[in-house]
Coordinates of C-alpha atoms in Angstrom, one line a residue:
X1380 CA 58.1 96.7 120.6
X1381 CA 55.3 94.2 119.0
X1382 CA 54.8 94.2 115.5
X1383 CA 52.0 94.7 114.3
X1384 CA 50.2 93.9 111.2
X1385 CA 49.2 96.7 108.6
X1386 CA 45.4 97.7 109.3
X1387 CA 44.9 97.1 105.4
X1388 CA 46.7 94.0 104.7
X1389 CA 45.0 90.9 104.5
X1390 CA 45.7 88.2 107.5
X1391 CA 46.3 85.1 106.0
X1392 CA 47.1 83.1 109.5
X1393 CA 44.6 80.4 108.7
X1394 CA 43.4 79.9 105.5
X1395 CA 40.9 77.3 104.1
X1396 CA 39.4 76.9 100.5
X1397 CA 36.9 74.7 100.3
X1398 CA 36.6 72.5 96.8
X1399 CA 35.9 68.9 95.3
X1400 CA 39.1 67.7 95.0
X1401 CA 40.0 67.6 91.1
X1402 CA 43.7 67.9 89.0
X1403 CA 42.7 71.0 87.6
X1404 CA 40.3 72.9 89.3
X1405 CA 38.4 75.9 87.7
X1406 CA 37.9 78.6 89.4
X1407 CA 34.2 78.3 89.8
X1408 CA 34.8 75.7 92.6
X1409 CA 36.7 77.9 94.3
X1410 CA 33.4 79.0 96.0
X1411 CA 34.3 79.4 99.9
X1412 CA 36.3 81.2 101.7
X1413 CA 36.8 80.5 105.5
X1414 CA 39.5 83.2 107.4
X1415 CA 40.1 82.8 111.1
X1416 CA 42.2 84.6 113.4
X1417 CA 43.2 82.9 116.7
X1418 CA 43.6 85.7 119.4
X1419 CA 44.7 83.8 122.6
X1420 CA 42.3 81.6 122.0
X1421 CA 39.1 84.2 121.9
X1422 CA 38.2 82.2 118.1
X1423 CA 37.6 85.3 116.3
X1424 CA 36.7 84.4 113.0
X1425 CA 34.3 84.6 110.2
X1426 CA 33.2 82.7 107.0
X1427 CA 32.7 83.9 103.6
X1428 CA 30.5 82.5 100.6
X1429 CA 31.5 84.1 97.1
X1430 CA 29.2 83.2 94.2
X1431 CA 30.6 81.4 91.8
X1432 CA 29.4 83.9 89.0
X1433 CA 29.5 87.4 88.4
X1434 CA 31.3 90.8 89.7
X1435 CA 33.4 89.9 92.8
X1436 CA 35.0 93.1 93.6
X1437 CA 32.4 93.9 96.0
X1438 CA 32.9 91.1 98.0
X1439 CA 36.4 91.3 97.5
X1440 CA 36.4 94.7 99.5
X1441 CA 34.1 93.7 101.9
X1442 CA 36.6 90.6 102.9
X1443 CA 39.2 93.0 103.3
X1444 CA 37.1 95.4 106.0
X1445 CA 36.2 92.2 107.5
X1446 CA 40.4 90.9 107.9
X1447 CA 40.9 94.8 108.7
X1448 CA 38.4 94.8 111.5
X1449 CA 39.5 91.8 112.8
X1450 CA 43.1 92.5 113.0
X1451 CA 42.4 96.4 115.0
X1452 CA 41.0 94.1 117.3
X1453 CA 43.7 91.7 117.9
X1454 CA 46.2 94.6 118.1
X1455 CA 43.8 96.2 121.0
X1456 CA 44.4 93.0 123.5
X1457 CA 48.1 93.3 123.1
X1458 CA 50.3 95.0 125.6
X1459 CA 52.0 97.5 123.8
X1460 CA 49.0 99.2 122.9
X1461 CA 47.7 99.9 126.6
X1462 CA 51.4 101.4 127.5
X1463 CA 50.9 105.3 129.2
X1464 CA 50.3 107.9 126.3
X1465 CA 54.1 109.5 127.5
X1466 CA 55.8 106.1 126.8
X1467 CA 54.2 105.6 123.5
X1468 CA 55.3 108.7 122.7
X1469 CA 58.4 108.4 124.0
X1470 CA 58.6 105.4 121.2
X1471 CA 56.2 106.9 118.3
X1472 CA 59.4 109.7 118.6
X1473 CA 62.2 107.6 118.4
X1474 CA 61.0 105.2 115.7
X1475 CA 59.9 108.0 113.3
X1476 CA 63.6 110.2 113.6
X1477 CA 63.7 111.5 110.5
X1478 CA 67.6 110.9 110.2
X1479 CA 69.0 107.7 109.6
X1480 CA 72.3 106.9 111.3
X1481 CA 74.7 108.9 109.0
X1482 CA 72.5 112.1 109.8
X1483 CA 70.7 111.3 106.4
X1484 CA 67.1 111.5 105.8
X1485 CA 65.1 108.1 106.3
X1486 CA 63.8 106.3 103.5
X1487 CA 60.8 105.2 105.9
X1488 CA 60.2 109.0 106.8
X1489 CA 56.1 108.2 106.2
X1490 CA 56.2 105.7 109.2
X1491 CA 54.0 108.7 111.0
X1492 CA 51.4 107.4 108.9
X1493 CA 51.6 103.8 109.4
X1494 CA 51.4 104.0 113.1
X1495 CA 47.8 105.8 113.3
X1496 CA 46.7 102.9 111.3
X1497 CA 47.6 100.4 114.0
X1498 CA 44.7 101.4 116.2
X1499 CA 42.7 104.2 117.5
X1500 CA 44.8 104.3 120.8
X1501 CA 48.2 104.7 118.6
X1502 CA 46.1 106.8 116.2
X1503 CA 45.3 109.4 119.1
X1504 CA 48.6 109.2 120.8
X1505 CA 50.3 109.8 117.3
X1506 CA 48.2 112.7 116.1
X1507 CA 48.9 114.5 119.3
X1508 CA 52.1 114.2 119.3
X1509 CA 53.7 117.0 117.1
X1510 CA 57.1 116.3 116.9
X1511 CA 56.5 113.3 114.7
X1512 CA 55.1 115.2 111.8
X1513 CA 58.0 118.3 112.1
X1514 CA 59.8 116.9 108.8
X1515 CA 59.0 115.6 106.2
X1516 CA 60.0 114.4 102.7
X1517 CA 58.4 115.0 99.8
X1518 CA 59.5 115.1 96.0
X1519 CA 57.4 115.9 92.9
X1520 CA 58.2 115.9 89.7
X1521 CA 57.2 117.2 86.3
X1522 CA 54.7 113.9 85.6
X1523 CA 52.9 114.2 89.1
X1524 CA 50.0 116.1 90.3
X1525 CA 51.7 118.4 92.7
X1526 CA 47.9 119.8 93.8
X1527 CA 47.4 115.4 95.2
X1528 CA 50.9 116.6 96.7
X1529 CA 50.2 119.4 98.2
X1530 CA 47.1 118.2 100.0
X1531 CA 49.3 115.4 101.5
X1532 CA 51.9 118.4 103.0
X1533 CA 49.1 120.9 104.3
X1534 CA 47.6 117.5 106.0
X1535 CA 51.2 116.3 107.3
X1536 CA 52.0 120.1 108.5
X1537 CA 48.9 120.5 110.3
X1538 CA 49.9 118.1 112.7
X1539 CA 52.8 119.7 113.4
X1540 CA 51.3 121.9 116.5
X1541 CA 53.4 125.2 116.7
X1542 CA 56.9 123.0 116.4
X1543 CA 59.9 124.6 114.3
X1544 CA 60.0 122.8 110.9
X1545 CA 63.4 121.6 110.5
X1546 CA 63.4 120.1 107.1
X1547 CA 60.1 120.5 105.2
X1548 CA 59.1 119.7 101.7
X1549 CA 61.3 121.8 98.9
X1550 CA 58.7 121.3 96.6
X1551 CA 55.1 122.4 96.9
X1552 CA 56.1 126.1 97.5
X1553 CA 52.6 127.2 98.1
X1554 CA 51.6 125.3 100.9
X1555 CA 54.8 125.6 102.8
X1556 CA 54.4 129.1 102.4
X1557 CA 51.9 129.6 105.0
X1558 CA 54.4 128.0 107.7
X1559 CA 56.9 130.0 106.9
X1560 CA 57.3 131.5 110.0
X1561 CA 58.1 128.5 111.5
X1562 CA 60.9 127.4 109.1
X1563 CA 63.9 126.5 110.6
X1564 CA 65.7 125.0 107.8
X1565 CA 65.3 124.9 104.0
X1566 CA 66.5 123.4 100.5
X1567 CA 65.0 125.9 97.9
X1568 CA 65.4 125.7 93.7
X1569 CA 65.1 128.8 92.3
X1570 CA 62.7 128.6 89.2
X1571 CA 61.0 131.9 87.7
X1572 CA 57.5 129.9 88.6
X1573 CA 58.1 129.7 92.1
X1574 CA 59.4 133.3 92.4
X1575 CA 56.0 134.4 94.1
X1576 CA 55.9 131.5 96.9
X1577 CA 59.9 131.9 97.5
X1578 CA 58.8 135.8 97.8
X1579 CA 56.0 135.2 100.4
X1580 CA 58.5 132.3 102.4
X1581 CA 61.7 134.9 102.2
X1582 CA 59.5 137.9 103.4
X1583 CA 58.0 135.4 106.4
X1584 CA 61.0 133.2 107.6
X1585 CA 61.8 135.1 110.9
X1586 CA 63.2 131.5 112.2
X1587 CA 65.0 130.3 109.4
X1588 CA 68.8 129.4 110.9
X1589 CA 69.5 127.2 107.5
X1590 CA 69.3 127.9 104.0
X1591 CA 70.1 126.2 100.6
X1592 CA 69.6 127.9 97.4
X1593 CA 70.3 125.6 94.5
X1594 CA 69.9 127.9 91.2
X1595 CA 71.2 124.8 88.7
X1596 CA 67.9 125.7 87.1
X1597 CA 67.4 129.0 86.9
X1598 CA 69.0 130.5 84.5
X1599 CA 66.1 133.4 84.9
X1600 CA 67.1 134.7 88.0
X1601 CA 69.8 137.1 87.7
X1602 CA 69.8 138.2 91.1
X1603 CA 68.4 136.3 94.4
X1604 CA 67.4 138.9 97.5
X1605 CA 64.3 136.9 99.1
X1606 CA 66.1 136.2 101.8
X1607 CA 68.3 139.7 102.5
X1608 CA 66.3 140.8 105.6
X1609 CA 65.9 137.1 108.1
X1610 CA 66.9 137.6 110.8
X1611 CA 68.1 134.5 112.1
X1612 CA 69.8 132.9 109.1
X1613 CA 73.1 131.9 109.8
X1614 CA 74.5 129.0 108.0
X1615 CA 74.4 129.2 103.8
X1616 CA 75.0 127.0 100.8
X1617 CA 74.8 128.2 97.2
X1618 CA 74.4 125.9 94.8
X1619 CA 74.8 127.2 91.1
X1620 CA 75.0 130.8 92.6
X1621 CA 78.3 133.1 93.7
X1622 CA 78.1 135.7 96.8
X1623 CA 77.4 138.5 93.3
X1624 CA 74.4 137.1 92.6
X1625 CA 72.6 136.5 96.1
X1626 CA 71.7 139.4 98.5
X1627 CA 72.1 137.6 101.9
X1628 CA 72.0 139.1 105.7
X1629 CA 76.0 138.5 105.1
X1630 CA 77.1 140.1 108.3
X1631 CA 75.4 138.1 110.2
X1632 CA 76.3 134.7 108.6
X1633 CA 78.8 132.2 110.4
X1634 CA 78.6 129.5 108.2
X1635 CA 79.1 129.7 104.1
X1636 CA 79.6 127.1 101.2
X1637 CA 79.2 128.2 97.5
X1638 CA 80.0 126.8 94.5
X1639 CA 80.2 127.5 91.0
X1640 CA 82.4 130.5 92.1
X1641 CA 85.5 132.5 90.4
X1642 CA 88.9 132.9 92.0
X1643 CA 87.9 136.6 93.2
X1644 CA 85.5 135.5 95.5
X1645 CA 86.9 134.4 98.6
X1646 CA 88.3 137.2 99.1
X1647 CA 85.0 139.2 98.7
X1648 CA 83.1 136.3 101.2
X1649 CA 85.0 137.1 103.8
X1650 CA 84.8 140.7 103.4
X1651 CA 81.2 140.6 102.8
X1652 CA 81.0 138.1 106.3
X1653 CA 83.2 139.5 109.3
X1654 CA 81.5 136.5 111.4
X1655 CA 82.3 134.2 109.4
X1656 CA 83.3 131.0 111.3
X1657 CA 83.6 128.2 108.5
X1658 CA 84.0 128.6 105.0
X1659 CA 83.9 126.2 101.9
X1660 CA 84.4 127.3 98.3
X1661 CA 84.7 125.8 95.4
X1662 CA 85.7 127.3 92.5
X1663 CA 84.8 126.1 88.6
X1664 CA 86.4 129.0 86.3
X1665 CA 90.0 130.6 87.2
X1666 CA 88.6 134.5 85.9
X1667 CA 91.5 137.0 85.9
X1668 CA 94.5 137.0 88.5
X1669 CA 95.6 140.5 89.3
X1670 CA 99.0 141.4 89.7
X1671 CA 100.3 140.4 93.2
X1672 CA 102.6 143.2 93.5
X1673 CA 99.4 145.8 92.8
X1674 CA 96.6 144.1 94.9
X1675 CA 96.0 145.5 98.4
X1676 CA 97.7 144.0 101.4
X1677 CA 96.5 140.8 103.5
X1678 CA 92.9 140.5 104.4
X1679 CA 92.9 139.3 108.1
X1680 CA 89.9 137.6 109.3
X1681 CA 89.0 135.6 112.0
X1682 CA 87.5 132.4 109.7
X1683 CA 88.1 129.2 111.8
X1684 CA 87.4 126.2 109.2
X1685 CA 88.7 126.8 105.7
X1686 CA 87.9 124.2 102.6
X1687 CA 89.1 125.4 98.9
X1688 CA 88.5 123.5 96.2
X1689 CA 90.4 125.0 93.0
X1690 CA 91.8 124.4 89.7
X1691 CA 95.6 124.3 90.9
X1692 CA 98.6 125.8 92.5
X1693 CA 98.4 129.1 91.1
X1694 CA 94.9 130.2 92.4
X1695 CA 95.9 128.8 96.0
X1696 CA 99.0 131.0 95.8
X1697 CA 97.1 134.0 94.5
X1698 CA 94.2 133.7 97.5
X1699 CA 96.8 132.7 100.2
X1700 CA 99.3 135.3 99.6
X1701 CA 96.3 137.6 100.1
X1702 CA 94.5 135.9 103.7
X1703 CA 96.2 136.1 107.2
X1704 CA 93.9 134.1 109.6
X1705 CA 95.3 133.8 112.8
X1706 CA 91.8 131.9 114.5
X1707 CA 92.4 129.2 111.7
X1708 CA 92.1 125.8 112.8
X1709 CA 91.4 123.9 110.3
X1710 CA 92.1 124.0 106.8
X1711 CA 91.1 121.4 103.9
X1712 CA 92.6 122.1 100.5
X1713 CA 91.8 119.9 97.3
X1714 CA 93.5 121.1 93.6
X1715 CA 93.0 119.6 90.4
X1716 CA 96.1 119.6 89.4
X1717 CA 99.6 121.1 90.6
X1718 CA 100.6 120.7 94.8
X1719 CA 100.3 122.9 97.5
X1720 CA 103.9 124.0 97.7
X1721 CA 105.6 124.4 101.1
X1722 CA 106.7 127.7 99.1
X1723 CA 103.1 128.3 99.6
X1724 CA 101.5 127.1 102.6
X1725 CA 104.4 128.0 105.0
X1726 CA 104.6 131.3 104.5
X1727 CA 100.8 131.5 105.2
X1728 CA 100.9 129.8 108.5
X1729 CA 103.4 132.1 109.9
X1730 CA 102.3 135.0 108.3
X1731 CA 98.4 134.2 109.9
X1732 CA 100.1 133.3 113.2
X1733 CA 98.0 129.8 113.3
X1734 CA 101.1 127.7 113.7
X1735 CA 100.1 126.4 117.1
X1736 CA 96.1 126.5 116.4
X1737 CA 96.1 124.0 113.5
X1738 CA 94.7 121.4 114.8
X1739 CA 93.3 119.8 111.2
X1740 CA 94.9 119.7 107.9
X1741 CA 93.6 118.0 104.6
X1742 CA 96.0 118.0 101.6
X1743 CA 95.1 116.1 98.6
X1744 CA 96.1 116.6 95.0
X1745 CA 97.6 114.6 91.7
X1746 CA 100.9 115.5 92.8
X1747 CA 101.9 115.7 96.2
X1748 CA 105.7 115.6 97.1
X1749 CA 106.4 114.1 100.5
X1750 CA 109.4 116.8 100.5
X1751 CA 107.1 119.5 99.7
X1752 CA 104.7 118.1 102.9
X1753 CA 107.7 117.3 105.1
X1754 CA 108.8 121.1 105.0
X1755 CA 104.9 122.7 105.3
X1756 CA 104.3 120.3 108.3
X1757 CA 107.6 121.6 109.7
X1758 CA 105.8 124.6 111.0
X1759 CA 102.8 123.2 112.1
X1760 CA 104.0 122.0 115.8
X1761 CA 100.4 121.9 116.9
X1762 CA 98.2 119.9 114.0
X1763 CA 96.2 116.9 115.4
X1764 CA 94.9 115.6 112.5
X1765 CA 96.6 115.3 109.5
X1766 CA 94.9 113.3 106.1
X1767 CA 97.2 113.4 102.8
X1768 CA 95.2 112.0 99.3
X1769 CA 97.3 112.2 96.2
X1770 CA 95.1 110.4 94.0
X1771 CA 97.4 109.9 90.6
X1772 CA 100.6 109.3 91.7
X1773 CA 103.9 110.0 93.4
X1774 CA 105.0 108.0 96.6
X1775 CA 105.1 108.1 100.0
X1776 CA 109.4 106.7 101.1
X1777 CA 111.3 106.5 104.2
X1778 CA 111.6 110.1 104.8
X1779 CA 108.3 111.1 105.9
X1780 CA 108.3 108.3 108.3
X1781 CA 111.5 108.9 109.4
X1782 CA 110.7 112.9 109.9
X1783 CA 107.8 111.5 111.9
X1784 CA 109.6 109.2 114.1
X1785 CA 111.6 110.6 117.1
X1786 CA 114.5 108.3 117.4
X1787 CA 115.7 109.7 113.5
X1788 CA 114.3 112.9 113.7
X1789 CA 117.7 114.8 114.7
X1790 CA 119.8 113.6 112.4
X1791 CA 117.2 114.4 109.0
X1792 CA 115.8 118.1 110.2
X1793 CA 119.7 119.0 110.7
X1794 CA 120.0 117.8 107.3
X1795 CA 116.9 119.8 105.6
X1796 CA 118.0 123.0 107.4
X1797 CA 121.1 122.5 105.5
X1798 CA 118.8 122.3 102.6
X1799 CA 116.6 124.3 102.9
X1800 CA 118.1 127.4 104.5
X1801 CA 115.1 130.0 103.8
X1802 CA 112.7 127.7 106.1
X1803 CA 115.2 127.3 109.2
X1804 CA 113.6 130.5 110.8
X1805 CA 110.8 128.8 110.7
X1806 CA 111.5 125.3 112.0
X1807 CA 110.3 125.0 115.8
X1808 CA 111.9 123.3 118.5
X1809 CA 109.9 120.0 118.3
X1810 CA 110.4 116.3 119.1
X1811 CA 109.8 115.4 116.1
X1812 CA 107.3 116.4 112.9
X1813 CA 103.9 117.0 113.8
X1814 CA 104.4 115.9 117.8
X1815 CA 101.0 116.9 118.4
X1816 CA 99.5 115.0 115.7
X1817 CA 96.8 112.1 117.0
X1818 CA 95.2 111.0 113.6
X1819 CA 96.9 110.1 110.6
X1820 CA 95.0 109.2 107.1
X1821 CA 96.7 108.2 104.3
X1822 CA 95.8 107.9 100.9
X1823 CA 98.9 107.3 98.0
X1824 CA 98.7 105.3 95.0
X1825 CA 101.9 104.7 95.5
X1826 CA 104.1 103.4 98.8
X1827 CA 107.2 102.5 98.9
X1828 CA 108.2 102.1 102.3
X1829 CA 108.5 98.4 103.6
X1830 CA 106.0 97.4 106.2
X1831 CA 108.3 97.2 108.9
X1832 CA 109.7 100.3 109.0
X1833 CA 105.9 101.5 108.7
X1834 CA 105.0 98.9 111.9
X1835 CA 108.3 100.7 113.3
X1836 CA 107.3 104.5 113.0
X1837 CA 103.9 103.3 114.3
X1838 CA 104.6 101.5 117.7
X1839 CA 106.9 104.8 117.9
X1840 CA 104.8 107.2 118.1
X1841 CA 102.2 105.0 120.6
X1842 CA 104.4 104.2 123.3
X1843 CA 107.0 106.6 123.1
X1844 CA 105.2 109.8 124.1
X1845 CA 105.1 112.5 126.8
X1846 CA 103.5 115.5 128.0
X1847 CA 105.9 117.7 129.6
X1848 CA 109.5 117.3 129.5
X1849 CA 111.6 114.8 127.7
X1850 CA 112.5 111.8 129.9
X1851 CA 116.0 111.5 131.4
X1852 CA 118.3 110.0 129.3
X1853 CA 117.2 110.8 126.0
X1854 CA 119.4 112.5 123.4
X1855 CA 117.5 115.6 122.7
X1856 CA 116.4 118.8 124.4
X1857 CA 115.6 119.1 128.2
X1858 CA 112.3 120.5 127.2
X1859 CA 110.2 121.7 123.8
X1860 CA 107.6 124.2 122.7
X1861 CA 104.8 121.3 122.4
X1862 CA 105.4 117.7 123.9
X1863 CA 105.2 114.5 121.9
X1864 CA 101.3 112.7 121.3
X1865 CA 100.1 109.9 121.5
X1866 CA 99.5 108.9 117.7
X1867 CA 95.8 107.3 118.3
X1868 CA 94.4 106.6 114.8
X1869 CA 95.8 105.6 111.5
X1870 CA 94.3 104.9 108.2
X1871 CA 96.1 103.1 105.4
X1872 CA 95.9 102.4 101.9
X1873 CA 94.9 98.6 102.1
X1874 CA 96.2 98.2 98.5
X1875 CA 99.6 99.6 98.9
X1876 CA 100.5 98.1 102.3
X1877 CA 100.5 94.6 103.2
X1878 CA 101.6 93.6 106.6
X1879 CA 103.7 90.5 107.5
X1880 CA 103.5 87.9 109.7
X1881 CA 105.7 89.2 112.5
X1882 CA 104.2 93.1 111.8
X1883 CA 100.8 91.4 111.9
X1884 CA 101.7 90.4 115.5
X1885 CA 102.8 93.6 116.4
X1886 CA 99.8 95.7 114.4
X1887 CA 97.2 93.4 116.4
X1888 CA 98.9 94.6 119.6
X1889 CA 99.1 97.9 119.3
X1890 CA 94.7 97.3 118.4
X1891 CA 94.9 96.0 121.4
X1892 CA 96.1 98.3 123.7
X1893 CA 93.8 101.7 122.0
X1894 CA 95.3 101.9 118.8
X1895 CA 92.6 102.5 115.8
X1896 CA 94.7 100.8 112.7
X1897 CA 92.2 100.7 109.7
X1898 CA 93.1 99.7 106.2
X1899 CA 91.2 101.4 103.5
X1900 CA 91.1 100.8 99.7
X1901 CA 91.4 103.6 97.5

């Protein structure tokens, strides 16, 4: 695409002051101004005279209508501008996505505005075509008009045609109001000011799919119910706010993230949401544990994604010993102190039934054991994608590699079953640990292991692999409940392991042929 200049901005192409030469000139001789701007050669141009005394500002602005003038005709002779109304906006729509390439909002979302200031073609052809004004951008702030605001949005909006609004303004309530019904997705604070606006938008949004309530600021609001009866709304974040202070369409919600929430109320989320699909909560005070023995029996639910973020071990065990979820595929635990026992997360995972659906597991923590993962991974035949962070420290050894690897898998799991006796019921018939598993992300402060044995377990699990039954020859079953992966991705603390020569050689290979080896700091 050409570029083209800014319809306001001044075109200095050629530019000739005339003066009598002198080694410090005043600005009284500065008395003519000359602007020219070759067009293929059409000599468009035109002279100015400024007086050499009095208010220039007038003539100032006048130059600058002049350049303008001249520039919207250059633009109109070049190609782009005569392209098929369809093609341009084709183009308008793809230069003015709203998203940049991480899904984030643009920092050039106002380029709507820039491009019906080119000409009047691209003017035309941009405000007809709607879905370049469908988002938009817009913050104000205690210090700033939000009335100047406000007529900006009801002009962007009115542009929009009769398109869904998929991320409007969060902050001139009023006007977005009135296109309520078209709201598709929302970011709301909750302030007692804007209680009437968020009143007219909840009683109006029959399209809204996507909500965020952030209540960080409103400390007023003891109870939030603007948005009990949409009837679309089905993805939710609460921000400031727990599921006892917001009166949602909860049965009807597949997606949920809260934060600022007590120990309790996972447990009442999923009751509340029987639909429930994926689930994130985070939880900032412990509150009070009741007895184990004395709470009712497991809550099964049919939650596929589950992210906890918690204070440690003991809230984990508490919530876990009361969820069986037997559609769970992945699950994403972070504690801020303690480890997620095996003592723990085992039990769960055969208790729920997911042993085989797991596809996704996140683990991090200040203390992670590699014993303690080693004997939670053991019944987990069928995770795909396994990421480990212990941020503090601890150390990764031989062990967990050599679990991992096939060729020394035998010998250690007859070992740990020796061990640990109370988990051998549980330990499936499996190549090795995690067979399935096709991405592996590691974070430790601390590893131990030498890179060789690292390279080792790696060009192990990429070329020796299968999908059905074991080759002839090998020293293991005929045949086992899940066949052996190929181990496809890998991402290493660059600060804790450093590659030799001759594993270099064999890490570049294994690129090479498909194998995704990044080093990461941490």
């Amino acid at each position: 695409m050409a570029r083209f200049a800014d319809a306001s901005r001044f075109d200095t192409s050629t530019l000739t002051m005339t003066s009598q030469p002198s080694s410090s000139p005043s600005p009284s001789e500065f008395n003519a101004i000359e602007v020219t701007s070759p067009i293929g050669g059409l000599g468009i141009g035109a002279s100015f005279v400024l007086p050499s005394n009095g208010d220039k500002t007038e003539q100032i602005s006048r130059i600058d209508a002049e350049c303008a003038a001249l520039n919207r005709r250059r633009n109109a002779l070049l190609p782009a501008v005569n392209l098929p109304p369809e093609v341009l906006s084709l183009i308008f729509e793809f230069v003015c996505s709203p998203l940049d390439s991480e899904g984030r909002f643009s920092t050039n979302i106002d380029r709507p505005l820039f491009i019906i200031r080119v000409c009047s073609v691209w003017r035309n052809v941009g405000l007809s075509t709607t879905q370049l004004w469908n988002s938009i951008k817009l913050g104000v702030n205690r210090t700033v008009d939000a009335e100047k605001r406000a007529t900006l949005l009801q002009y962007w909006l009115s542009k929009t045609g009769q398109r869904r609004l998929t991320e409007p303004s969060t902050a001139v309530y009023d006007v977005l109001a009135s296109y309520a019904p078209r709201l598709q997705t929302a970011e709301l604070w909750m302030t007692e000011r804007l209680r009437p606006a968020l009143s007219r938008i909840g009683e109006s949004a029959s399209s809204l799919t996507c909500l965020t309530l952030n209540g960080y600021e409103s400390e007023d609001f003891e109870s939030v119910e603007f948005f009990s009866t949409a009837p679309r709304l089905s993805d939710v974040t609460l921000i400031g706010y727990n599921i006892q202070n917001v009166i949602l369409p909860y049965v009807q919600l597949e997606y949920l993230s809260t934060t600022d929430i007590n120990v309790h109320d996972p447990l009442e989320a999923l009751r509340l949401c029987p639909n429930l699909q994926h689930c994130t909560l985070r939880a900032e005070s412990t509150g009070f544990l009741p007895d184990m023995a004395s709470a009712a029996g497991p809550l099964t639910h049919s939650l596929q994604s589950l992210e906890l973020l918690l204070e440690s071990e003991v809230e984990l065990a508490w919530i876990l010993d009361k969820l069986s979820l037997p559609e769970l595929s992945s699950l994403n635990i972070s504690l801020v102190s303690g480890a997620p026992a095996a003592s723990l997360m085992a039990p769960f995972f055969v208790r729920s039934l997911c042993t085989f659906d797991l596809t996704s597991l996140y683990l991090g923590s200040n203390t992670l054991p590699e014993d303690e993962i080693a004997a939670c991974l053991l019944v987990l035949p069928g995770l795909e994608k396994l990421s480990l962070q212990y941020l503090v420290g601890g150390e990764i050894s031989y062990f967990l590699l050599d679990m991992m690897n096939p060729k020394r898998f035998p010998v250690l799991i007859r070992h740990h079953n020796r061990e640990h006796t109370a988990h051998a019921d549980w330990i499936f018939d499996v190549p090795c640990l995690v067979p399935n598993l096709r991405e592996f992300s590691l974070s430790y402060s601390k590893v131990t292991v030498d890179s060789h044995a690292l390279v080792e377990c790696l060009a192990g699990r990429w070329h020796e692999w299968w999908h059905g039954e074991v080759p002839e020859g090998e020293q293991m079953s005929s045949k086992f409940i899940t066949p052996l992966a190929r181990l496809r991705t890998v991402i290493l603390p660059s600060r804790q392991v450093n590659f030799g020569d001759e594993d270099m050689v064999i890490v570049d290979r294994l690129r090479l042929e498909g194998m995704k080896i990044q080093m990461k700091s941490i």
